[in-house]
Amino acid sequence: MRASAMLALLPALYPGGGHLRDGEFRLTVLDTGRSVAIILQTRERALLFDNGESWGSGGATARATLLPALRALRVRRLDRVIMPRLDRDRAAGLVALAAEFPIGQWQLGHAAADPGMAVAGLPPEFQPCTAGHWFWNGVRVALLGDRRCTLRIVGADGTTVLLPTELDASEQRQLASTSAARCDVLVV
């Protein structure tokens, strides 16, 4: 009986279907209450879009939710971290994240949301979110040119995901009038 019970636990230890092929991606959305953290994975790459921290969290969300999720998804390195905005709580979450995972590239949108964080220019680790795209294992990832870090992901099969950030009404209308707004999945 005990041996058969141990066999029943094997799928939990070694989940199947975790391997992605070229052109495929996995998007994991972590709802952290007042915010979200989104993890994009391709066959060999991983990207984090925002870290799920919200006002008053002080980095606790990263420690309690984000880091365990990244470990469960077997992420060993984040090739890119994109933060639509930065405040003290998000910064505390990034410190916890950087202590656990190597991070290749940092990008930051618009500006610091917290006036106390405002500095002349961006923190040195960050590059601004500017329009451009790249390919990771056959998946096209594009930052739209709105300085708010709106992200568009297109798999080899044409599946398209749009991750807009906090856009004002005029920015929403502008985005909606472009072909970039066409998508299969919209995360808001």
XYZ file of C-alpha atoms in Angstrom:
188
model
C 0.000 0.000 0.000
C 2.764 2.450 0.908
C 4.708 1.695 -2.266
C 1.638 2.282 -4.428
C 0.953 5.531 -2.582
C 4.509 6.670 -3.335
C 3.957 5.906 -7.020
C 0.894 8.146 -6.970
C 3.109 11.048 -5.875
C 5.554 10.722 -8.792
C 3.571 13.006 -11.138
C 3.813 15.781 -8.557
C 7.588 15.388 -8.366
C 8.132 15.097 -12.111
C 5.330 16.919 -13.926
C 5.002 15.945 -17.563
C 4.476 18.202 -20.534
C 6.923 20.782 -19.270
C 9.127 20.821 -22.350
C 8.381 23.504 -24.892
C 9.298 23.173 -28.559
C 10.538 25.949 -30.811
C 7.728 28.406 -31.476
C 5.822 27.460 -28.314
C 5.526 29.537 -25.173
C 3.993 29.277 -21.741
C 2.499 32.290 -20.003
C 1.922 32.056 -16.259
C -0.111 34.853 -14.675
C 0.220 35.135 -10.911
C -2.653 37.120 -9.416
C -1.194 38.592 -6.250
C -4.272 40.468 -5.089
C -3.805 44.068 -6.197
C -1.331 43.317 -8.961
C 0.011 40.564 -11.214
C 3.341 39.023 -12.095
C 3.575 37.415 -15.519
C 6.162 34.811 -16.461
C 6.835 34.101 -20.136
C 8.770 30.947 -20.942
C 10.036 29.680 -24.283
C 12.104 26.538 -24.836
C 15.275 28.106 -23.413
C 14.312 31.569 -22.186
C 12.302 33.235 -19.418
C 10.964 36.760 -18.972
C 9.244 38.367 -16.004
C 6.702 41.125 -16.674
C 6.112 43.066 -13.441
C 6.637 41.380 -10.095
C 3.194 41.468 -8.487
C 4.117 43.844 -5.682
C 1.551 46.407 -4.596
C 1.348 49.254 -2.124
C 2.511 48.215 1.317
C 3.800 44.763 0.321
C 7.449 45.658 0.929
C 8.737 42.812 -1.239
C 6.727 40.131 0.579
C 4.891 39.131 -2.608
C 8.125 38.209 -4.362
C 9.263 36.116 -1.426
C 5.899 34.399 -0.826
C 4.538 33.982 -4.370
C 6.906 34.864 -7.185
C 10.080 33.063 -6.090
C 8.269 29.764 -5.300
C 6.433 29.965 -8.648
C 9.672 30.495 -10.572
C 11.226 27.506 -8.798
C 8.146 25.347 -9.510
C 8.348 26.326 -13.199
C 12.035 25.316 -13.143
C 13.247 28.762 -14.121
C 16.945 29.006 -13.372
C 17.617 32.408 -14.922
C 15.532 35.362 -16.065
C 16.776 36.612 -19.406
C 14.766 39.810 -19.065
C 12.760 41.582 -16.373
C 10.339 44.237 -17.590
C 8.861 46.573 -15.009
C 6.147 48.888 -16.363
C 6.718 51.109 -13.310
C 8.810 51.212 -10.196
C 7.984 52.137 -6.616
C 9.449 51.203 -3.235
C 7.466 47.965 -2.936
C 8.299 46.781 -6.463
C 11.944 47.681 -5.839
C 11.971 45.578 -2.649
C 10.551 42.663 -4.645
C 13.273 43.097 -7.262
C 15.950 42.944 -4.576
C 14.542 39.605 -3.370
C 14.347 38.370 -6.972
C 17.911 39.407 -7.844
C 19.216 37.664 -4.719
C 17.812 34.336 -5.989
C 18.037 34.454 -9.799
C 20.576 35.731 -12.318
C 18.956 38.418 -14.468
C 20.190 39.227 -17.960
C 18.480 42.498 -18.826
C 16.320 44.980 -16.921
C 13.809 47.317 -18.556
C 11.662 49.997 -16.977
C 8.702 51.886 -18.353
C 7.605 55.462 -18.061
C 8.953 56.630 -14.718
C 9.037 55.859 -11.046
C 5.501 55.782 -9.620
C 6.712 56.840 -6.190
C 7.952 60.471 -6.028
C 10.469 59.393 -3.382
C 12.025 57.074 -5.973
C 12.374 59.762 -8.625
C 15.988 60.106 -9.646
C 17.746 61.828 -12.480
C 17.283 59.151 -15.132
C 16.794 55.430 -14.633
C 18.552 53.257 -12.070
C 21.758 52.075 -13.773
C 20.566 48.469 -14.160
C 17.539 49.489 -16.221
C 17.151 50.377 -19.862
C 13.996 52.251 -20.880
C 11.190 50.344 -22.579
C 11.429 51.357 -26.222
C 9.840 49.931 -29.346
C 11.538 46.835 -30.672
C 11.231 43.094 -30.970
C 13.302 39.955 -30.617
C 12.899 36.238 -31.247
C 13.338 33.623 -28.560
C 13.224 30.040 -29.828
C 10.801 30.920 -32.631
C 8.561 33.124 -30.461
C 8.344 36.811 -31.397
C 8.330 39.153 -28.410
C 7.751 42.858 -29.050
C 7.764 45.935 -26.894
C 5.411 48.476 -28.383
C 6.665 52.036 -28.549
C 4.524 53.562 -25.829
C 7.148 53.809 -23.036
C 4.677 51.938 -20.849
C 6.194 48.549 -21.679
C 3.181 47.101 -23.502
C 4.275 43.615 -24.552
C 3.045 41.568 -27.529
C 3.934 37.875 -27.820
C 3.345 35.795 -30.967
C 3.962 32.047 -31.118
C 4.840 30.130 -34.280
C 1.200 28.996 -34.596
C 0.048 32.645 -34.584
C -1.279 32.648 -31.028
C -0.955 36.242 -29.872
C -0.960 37.627 -26.335
C -1.090 41.313 -25.494
C 0.049 42.618 -22.110
C -0.902 46.299 -21.968
C -0.021 48.278 -18.892
C -1.881 51.128 -17.252
C -2.740 53.171 -20.332
C -4.721 56.379 -20.196
C -7.766 56.817 -22.461
C -5.859 58.410 -25.350
C -3.168 55.688 -25.224
C -5.894 53.018 -25.220
C -7.517 54.551 -28.313
C -4.154 54.830 -30.048
C -3.301 51.187 -29.318
C -6.790 49.994 -30.332
C -6.403 51.684 -33.722
C -3.290 49.652 -34.605
C -2.881 46.081 -35.787
C -0.842 45.419 -32.620
C -4.108 45.382 -30.645
C -5.302 42.233 -32.447
C -4.714 39.317 -30.134
C -6.057 35.983 -28.934
C -5.421 36.709 -25.256
C -5.536 40.097 -23.541
C -4.268 40.288 -19.967
C -5.695 43.312 -18.126
